[in-house]
CSV table of C-alpha atoms and ligand atoms in Angstrom, one decimal:
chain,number,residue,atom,x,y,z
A,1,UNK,CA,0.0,0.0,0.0
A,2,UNK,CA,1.4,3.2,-0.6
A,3,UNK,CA,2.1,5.6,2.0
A,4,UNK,CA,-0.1,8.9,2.5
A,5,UNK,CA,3.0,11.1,3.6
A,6,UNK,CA,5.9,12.6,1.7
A,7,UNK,CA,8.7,10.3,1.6
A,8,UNK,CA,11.0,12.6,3.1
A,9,UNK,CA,9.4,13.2,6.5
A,10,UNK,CA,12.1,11.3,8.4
A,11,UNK,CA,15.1,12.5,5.8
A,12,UNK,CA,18.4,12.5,8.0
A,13,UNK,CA,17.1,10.7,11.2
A,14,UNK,CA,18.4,7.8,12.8
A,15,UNK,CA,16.1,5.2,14.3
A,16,UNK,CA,16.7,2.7,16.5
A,17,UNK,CA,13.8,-0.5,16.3
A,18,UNK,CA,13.5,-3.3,18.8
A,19,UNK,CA,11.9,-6.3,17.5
A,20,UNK,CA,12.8,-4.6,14.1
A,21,UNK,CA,13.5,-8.3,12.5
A,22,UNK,CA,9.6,-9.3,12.5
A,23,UNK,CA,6.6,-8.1,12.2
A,24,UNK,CA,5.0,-4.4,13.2
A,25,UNK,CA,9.0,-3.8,14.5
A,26,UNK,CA,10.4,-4.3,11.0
A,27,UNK,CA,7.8,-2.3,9.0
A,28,UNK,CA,8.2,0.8,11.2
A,29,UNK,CA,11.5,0.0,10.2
A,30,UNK,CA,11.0,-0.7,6.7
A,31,UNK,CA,8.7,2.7,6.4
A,32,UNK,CA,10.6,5.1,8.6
A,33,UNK,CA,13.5,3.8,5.9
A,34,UNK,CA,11.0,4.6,2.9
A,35,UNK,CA,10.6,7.9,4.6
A,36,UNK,CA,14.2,8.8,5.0
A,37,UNK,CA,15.4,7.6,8.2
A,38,UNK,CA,18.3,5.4,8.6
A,39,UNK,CA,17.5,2.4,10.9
A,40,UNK,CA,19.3,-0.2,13.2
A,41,UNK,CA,17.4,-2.8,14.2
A,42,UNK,CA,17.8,-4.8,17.4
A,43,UNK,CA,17.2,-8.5,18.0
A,44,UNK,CA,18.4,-12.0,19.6
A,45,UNK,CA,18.5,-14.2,16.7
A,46,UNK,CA,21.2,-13.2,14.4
A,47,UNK,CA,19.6,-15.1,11.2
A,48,UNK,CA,16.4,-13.3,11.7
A,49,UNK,CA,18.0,-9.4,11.9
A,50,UNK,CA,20.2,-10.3,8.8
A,51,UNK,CA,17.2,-11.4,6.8
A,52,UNK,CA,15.4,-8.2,7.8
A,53,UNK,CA,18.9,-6.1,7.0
A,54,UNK,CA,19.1,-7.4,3.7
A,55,UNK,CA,15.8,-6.8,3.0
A,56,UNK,CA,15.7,-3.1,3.9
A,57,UNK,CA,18.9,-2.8,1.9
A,58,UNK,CA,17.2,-4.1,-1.2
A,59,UNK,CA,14.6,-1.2,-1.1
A,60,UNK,CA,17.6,1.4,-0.5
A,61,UNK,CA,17.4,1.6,3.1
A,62,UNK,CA,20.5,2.1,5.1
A,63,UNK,CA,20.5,-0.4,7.7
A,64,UNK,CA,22.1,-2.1,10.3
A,65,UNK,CA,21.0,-5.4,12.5
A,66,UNK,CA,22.2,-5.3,16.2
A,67,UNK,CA,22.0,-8.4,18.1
A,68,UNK,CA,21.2,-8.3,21.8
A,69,UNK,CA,18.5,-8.7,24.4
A,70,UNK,CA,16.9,-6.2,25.8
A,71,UNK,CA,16.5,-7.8,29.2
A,72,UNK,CA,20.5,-7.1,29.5
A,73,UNK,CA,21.6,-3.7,30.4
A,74,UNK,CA,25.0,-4.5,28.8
A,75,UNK,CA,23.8,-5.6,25.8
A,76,UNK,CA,21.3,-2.6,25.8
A,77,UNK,CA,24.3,-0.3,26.4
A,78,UNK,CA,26.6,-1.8,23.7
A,79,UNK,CA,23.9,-2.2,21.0
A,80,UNK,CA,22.8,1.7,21.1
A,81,UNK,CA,26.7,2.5,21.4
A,82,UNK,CA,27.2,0.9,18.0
A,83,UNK,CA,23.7,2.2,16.6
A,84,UNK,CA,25.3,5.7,17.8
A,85,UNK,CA,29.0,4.9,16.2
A,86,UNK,CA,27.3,4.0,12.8
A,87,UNK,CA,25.0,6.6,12.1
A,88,UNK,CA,26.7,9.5,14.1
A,89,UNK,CA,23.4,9.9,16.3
A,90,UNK,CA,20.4,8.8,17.5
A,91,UNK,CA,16.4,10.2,17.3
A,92,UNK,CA,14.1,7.6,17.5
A,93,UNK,CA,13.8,4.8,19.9
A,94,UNK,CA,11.0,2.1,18.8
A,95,UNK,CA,10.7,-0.4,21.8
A,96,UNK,CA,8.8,-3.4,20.0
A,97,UNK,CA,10.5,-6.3,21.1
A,98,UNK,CA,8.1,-8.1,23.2
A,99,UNK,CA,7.3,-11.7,24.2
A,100,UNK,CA,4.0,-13.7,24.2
A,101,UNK,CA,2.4,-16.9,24.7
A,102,UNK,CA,-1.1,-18.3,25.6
A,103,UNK,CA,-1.0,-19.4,29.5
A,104,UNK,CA,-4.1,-19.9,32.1
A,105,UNK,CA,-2.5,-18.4,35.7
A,106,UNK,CA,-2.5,-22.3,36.8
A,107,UNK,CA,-0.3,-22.8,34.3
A,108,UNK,CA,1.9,-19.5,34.4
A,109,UNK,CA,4.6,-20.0,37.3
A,110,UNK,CA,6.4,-16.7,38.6
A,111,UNK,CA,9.7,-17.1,36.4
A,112,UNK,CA,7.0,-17.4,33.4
A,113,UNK,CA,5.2,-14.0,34.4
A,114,UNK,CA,8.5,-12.5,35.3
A,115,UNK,CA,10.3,-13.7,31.7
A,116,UNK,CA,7.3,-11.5,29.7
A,117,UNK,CA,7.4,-8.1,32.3
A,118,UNK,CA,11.2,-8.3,32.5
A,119,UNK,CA,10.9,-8.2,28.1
A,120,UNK,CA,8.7,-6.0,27.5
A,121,UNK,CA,8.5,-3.9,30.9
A,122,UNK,CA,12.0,-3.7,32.3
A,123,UNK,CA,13.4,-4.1,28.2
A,124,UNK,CA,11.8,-1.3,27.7
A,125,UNK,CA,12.5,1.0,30.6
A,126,UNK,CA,16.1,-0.5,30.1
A,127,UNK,CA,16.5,0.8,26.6
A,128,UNK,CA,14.9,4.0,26.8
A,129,UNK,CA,17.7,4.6,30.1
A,130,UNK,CA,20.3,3.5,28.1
A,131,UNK,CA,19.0,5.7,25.0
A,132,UNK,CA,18.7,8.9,26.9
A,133,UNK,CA,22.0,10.4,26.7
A,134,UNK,CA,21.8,10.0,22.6
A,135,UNK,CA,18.5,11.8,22.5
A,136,UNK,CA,19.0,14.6,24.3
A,137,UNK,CA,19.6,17.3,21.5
A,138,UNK,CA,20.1,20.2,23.9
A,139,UNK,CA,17.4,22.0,22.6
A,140,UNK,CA,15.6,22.8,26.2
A,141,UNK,CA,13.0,25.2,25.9
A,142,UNK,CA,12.6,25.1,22.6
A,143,UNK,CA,9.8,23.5,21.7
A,144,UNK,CA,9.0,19.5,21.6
A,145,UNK,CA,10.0,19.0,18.3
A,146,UNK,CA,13.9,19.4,19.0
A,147,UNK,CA,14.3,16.4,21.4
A,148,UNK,CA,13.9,12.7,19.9
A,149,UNK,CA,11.2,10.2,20.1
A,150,UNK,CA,10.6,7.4,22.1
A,151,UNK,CA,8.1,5.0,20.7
A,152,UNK,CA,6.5,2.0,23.1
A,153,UNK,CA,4.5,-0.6,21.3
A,154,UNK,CA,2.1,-1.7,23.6
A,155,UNK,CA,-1.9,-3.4,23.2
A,156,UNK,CA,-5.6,-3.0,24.4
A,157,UNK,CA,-5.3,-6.6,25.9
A,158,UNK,CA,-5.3,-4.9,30.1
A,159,UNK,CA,-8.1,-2.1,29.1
A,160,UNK,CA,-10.2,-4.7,30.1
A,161,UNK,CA,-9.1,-8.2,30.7
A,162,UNK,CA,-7.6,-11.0,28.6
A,163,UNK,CA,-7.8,-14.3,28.8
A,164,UNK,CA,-4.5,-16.5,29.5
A,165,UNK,CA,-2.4,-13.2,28.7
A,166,UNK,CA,-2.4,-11.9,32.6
A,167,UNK,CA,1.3,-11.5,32.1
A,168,UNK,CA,1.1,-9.7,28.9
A,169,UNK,CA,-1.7,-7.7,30.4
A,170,UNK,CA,0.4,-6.4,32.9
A,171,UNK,CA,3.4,-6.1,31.3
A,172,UNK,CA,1.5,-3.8,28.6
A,173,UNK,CA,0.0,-2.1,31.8
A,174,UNK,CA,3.4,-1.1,32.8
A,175,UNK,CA,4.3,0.1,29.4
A,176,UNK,CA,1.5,2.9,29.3
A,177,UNK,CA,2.6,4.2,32.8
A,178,UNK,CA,6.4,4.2,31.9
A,179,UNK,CA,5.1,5.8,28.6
A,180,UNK,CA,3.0,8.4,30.7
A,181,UNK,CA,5.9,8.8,33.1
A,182,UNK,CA,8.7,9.5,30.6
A,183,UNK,CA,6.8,12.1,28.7
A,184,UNK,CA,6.0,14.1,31.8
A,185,UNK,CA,9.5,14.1,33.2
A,186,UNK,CA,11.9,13.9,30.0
A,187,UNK,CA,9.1,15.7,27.8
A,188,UNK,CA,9.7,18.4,30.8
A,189,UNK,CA,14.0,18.6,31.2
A,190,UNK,CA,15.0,17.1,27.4
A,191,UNK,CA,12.3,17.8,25.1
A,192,UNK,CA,11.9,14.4,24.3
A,193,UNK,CA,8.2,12.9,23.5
A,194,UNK,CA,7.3,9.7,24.6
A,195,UNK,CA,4.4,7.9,22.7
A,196,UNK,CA,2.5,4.6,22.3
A,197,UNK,CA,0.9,2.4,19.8
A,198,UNK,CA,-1.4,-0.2,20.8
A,199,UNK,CA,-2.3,-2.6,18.1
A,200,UNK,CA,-5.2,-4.2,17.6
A,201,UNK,CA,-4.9,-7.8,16.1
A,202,UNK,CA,-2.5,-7.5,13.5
A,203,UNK,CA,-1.9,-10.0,10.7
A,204,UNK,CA,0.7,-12.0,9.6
A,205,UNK,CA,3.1,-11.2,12.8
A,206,UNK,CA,4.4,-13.2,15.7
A,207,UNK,CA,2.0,-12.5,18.1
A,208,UNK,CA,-1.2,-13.4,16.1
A,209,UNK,CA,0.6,-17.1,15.5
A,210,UNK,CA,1.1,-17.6,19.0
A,211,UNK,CA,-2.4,-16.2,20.2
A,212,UNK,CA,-4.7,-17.2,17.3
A,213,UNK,CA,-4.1,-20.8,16.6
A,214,UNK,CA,-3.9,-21.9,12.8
A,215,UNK,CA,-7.0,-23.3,12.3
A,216,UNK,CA,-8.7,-20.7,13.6
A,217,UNK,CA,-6.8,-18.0,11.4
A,218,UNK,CA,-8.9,-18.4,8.1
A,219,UNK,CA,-11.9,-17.9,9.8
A,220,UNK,CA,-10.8,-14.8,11.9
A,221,UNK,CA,-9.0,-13.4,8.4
A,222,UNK,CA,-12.4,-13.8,6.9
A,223,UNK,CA,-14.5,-10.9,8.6
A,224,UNK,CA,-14.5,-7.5,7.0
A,225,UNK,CA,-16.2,-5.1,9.4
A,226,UNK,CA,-13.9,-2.4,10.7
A,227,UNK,CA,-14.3,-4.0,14.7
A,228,UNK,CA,-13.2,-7.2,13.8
A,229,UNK,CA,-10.8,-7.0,10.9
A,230,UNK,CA,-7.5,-7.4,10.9
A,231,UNK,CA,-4.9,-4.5,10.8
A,232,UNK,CA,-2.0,-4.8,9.1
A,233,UNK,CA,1.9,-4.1,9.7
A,234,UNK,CA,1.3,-0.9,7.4
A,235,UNK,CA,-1.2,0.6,9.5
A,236,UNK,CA,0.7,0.5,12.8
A,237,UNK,CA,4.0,1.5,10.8
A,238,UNK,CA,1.8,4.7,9.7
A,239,UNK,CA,0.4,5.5,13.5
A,240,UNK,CA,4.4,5.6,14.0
A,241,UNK,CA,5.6,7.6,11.2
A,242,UNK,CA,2.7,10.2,12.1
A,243,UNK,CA,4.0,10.1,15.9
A,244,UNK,CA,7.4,10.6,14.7
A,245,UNK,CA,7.2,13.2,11.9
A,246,UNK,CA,6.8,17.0,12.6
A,247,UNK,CA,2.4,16.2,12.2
A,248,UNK,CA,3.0,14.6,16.2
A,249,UNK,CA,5.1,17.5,17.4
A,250,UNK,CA,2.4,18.1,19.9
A,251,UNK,CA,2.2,14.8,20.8
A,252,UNK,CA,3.5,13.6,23.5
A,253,UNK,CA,2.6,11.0,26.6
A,254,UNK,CA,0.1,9.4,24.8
A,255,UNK,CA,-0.5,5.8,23.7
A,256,UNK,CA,-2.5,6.0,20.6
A,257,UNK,CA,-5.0,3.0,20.2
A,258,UNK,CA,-5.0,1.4,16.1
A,259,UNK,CA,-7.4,-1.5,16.0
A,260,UNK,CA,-10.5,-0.4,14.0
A,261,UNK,CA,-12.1,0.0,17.4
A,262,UNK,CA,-11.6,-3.4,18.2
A,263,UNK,CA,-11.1,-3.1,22.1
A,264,UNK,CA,-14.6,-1.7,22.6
A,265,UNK,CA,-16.4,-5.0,21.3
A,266,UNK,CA,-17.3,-7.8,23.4
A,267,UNK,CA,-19.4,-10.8,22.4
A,268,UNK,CA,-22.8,-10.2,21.1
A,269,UNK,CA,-25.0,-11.8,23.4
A,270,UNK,CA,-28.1,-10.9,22.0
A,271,UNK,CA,-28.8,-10.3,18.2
A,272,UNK,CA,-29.7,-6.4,17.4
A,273,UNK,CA,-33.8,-7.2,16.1
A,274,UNK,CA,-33.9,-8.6,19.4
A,275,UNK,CA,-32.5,-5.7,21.2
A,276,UNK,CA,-34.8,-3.5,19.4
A,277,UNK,CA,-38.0,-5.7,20.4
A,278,UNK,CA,-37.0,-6.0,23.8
A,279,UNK,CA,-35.9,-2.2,24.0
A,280,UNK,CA,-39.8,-1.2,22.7
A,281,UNK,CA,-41.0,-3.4,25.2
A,282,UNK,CA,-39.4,-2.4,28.0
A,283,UNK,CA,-40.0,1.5,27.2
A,284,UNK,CA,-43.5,0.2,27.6
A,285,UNK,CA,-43.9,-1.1,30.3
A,286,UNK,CA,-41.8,1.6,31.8
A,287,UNK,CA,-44.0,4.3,30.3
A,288,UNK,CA,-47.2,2.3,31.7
A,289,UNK,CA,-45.7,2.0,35.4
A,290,UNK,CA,-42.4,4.6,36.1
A,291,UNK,CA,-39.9,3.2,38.1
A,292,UNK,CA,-40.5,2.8,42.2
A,293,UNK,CA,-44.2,3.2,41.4
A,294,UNK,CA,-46.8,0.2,41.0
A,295,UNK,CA,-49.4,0.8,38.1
A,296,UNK,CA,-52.0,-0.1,40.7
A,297,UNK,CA,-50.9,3.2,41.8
A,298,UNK,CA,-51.1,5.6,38.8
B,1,LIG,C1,3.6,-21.5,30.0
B,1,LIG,C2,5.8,-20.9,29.4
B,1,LIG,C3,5.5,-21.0,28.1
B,1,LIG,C4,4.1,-21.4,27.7
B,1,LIG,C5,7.5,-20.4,28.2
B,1,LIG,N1,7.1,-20.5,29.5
B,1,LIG,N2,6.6,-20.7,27.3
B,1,LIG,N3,4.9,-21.1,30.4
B,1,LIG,N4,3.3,-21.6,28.7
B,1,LIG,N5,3.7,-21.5,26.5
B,1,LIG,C6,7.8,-20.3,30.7
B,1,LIG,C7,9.0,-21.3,30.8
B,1,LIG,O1,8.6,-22.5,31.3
B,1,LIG,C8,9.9,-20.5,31.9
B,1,LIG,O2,9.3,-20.6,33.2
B,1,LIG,C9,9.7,-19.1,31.5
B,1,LIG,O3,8.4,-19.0,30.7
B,1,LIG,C10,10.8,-18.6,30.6
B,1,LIG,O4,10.8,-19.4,29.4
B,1,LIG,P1,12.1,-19.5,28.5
B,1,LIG,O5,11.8,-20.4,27.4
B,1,LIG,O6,13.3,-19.9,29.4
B,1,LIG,O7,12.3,-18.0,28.1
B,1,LIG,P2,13.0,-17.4,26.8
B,1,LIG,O8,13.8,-18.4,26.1
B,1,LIG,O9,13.7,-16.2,27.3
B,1,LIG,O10,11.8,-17.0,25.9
B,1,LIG,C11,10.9,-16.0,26.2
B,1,LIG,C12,9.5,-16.3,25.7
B,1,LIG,C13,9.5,-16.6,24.2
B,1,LIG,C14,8.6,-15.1,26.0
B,1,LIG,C15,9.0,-17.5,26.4
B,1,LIG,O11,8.3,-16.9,23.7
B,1,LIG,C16,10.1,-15.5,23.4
B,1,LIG,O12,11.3,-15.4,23.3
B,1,LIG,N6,9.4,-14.7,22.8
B,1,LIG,C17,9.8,-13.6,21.9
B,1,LIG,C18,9.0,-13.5,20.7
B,1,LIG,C19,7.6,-13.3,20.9
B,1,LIG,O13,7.0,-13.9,21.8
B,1,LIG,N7,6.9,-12.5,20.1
B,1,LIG,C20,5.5,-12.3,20.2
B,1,LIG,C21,5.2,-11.0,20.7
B,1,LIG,S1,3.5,-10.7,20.5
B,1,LIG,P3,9.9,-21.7,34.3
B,1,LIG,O14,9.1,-21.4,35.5
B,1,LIG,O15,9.6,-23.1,33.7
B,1,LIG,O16,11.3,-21.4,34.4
B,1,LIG,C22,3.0,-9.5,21.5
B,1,LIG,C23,1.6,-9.0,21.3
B,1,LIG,C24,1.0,-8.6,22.5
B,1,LIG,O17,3.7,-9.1,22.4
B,1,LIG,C25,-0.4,-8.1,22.3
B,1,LIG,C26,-1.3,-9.0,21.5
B,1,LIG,C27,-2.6,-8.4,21.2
């Protein structure tokens, strides 16, 4: 699909994606780099961030892969060092890396809950610490748009309540008030805005596979309306290039929800012609006999 903003929004900024081998991590990566931004993407698995690299490379993006984990503080140090070494600085830090799996509590012991906050929680709060001293511009006072950007992928899954993703949930949770927290204090002293995305259900990336099972993708891929449907990669990657172009300059300490309105829907427990019959007669009765008074009364 092609992209609604002028592909030089992002020309001469530096990004830095984690989770930018796969998924909604490498097309913000792939479309900051169509929008002039040079990109190192961060990752465990070697094979997967040199697949990505090359990839990017082919469309005329200048990238680099970066292996580490963001659960280590060293590896978070030495990654954004050599992010900052490459590309002479640093703008944008996208924290997508994030892990998932489909648990009932019974089944989730501590370590389990722990492993999920301490990737997508502590990984994040880790990376944005380590990422501080490159964003700073020294442009105080001047406006938000002369800091960087920090960018927190979260979800919708702990507006209400999930089930078998209570770790997720709160892991997500914590993003939105690290997000909240960052903007208000390094929004304040550095100029630097701190945003979120939460996706809805997003085709074709890692989490749908582990929390839709395959035989129940066709028939989830299959419904159009706008509440059910699923987003793609392109429309989170477009949430982030609005957030991080001059348009989101005014932006900042918010998590901005794309899903098509998904989050608001719960089951359907009773079909709409019914609603409406049921409505009428209520309002009937209602009008007949108000509330608190018996129609033996009126
Ligand atoms: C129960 C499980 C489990 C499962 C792992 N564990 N898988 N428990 N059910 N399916 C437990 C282990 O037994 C162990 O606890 C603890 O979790 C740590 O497991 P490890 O395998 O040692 O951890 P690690 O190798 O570090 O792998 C982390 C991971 C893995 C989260 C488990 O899935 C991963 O690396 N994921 C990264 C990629 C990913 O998940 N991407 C999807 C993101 S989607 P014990 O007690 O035995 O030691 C996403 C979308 C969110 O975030 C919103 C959706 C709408």
């Amino acid at each position: 699909m092609e992209s609604p903003f002028r592909a030089d929004i992002l020309r001469g900024q530096v990004a830095f994606v984690t989770g930018g081998g796969s998924g909604i991590g490498f097309e913000i990566s792939r479309q900051f780099g169509k929008h002039g931004a040079s990109v190192a993407i961060m990752g465990r698995r070697r094979h997967v961030l040199d697949a990505a690299v090359s990839a990017l490379q082919s469309e005329g993006i200048q990238a680099i892969g970066l292996a580490g984990d963001v659960r280590k503080r060293e590896d978070a140090s030495r990654v954004l060092e050599e992010a900052f070494k490459h590309f002479g600085k640093l703008d944008i830090l996208v924290n997508g890396a994030a892990g998932n799996f489909l648990a009932s509590p019974e089944d989730l012991s501590p370590n389990a809950f722990r492993t999920v906050l301490d990737i997508d929680s502590v990984g994040t709060y880790t990376m944005s610490h380590e990422a501080l001293n490159y964003l700073k511009k020294g442009g105080q006072g001047k406006g938000l748009s002369t800091g960087g950007l920090i960018l927190n992928i979260s979800a919708t899954l702990h507006y209400t309540a999930s089930w078998y993703q209570i770790h997720v949930s709160a892991a997500k949770a914590a993003v939105d008030s690290i997000t909240r927290s960052l903007a208000l204090e390094w929004g304040t002293d550095y100029d630097i805005r701190v945003n979120g995305i939460a996706p809805g259900p997003i085709q074709d990336t890692p989490g749908m596979r582990k929390l839709v099972p395959a035989e129940m993708q066709s028939d989830v891929s299959r419904d159009d309306r706008l509440l059910h449907k699923l987003g793609k990669t392109w429309d989170i990657a477009m949430a982030a290039l609005y957030l991080a172009s001059d348009a989101g300059k005014f932006v900042n300490g918010t998590t901005m929800i794309v899903d098509g309105g998904h989050w608001l829907s719960q089951p359907r427990y009773i079909a709409k012609e019914d609603v409406k019959n049921l409505s009428r007669v209520v309002e009937k009765k209602s009008r007949k006999s108000p509330v608190g008074i018996p129609s033996s009364k009126l």
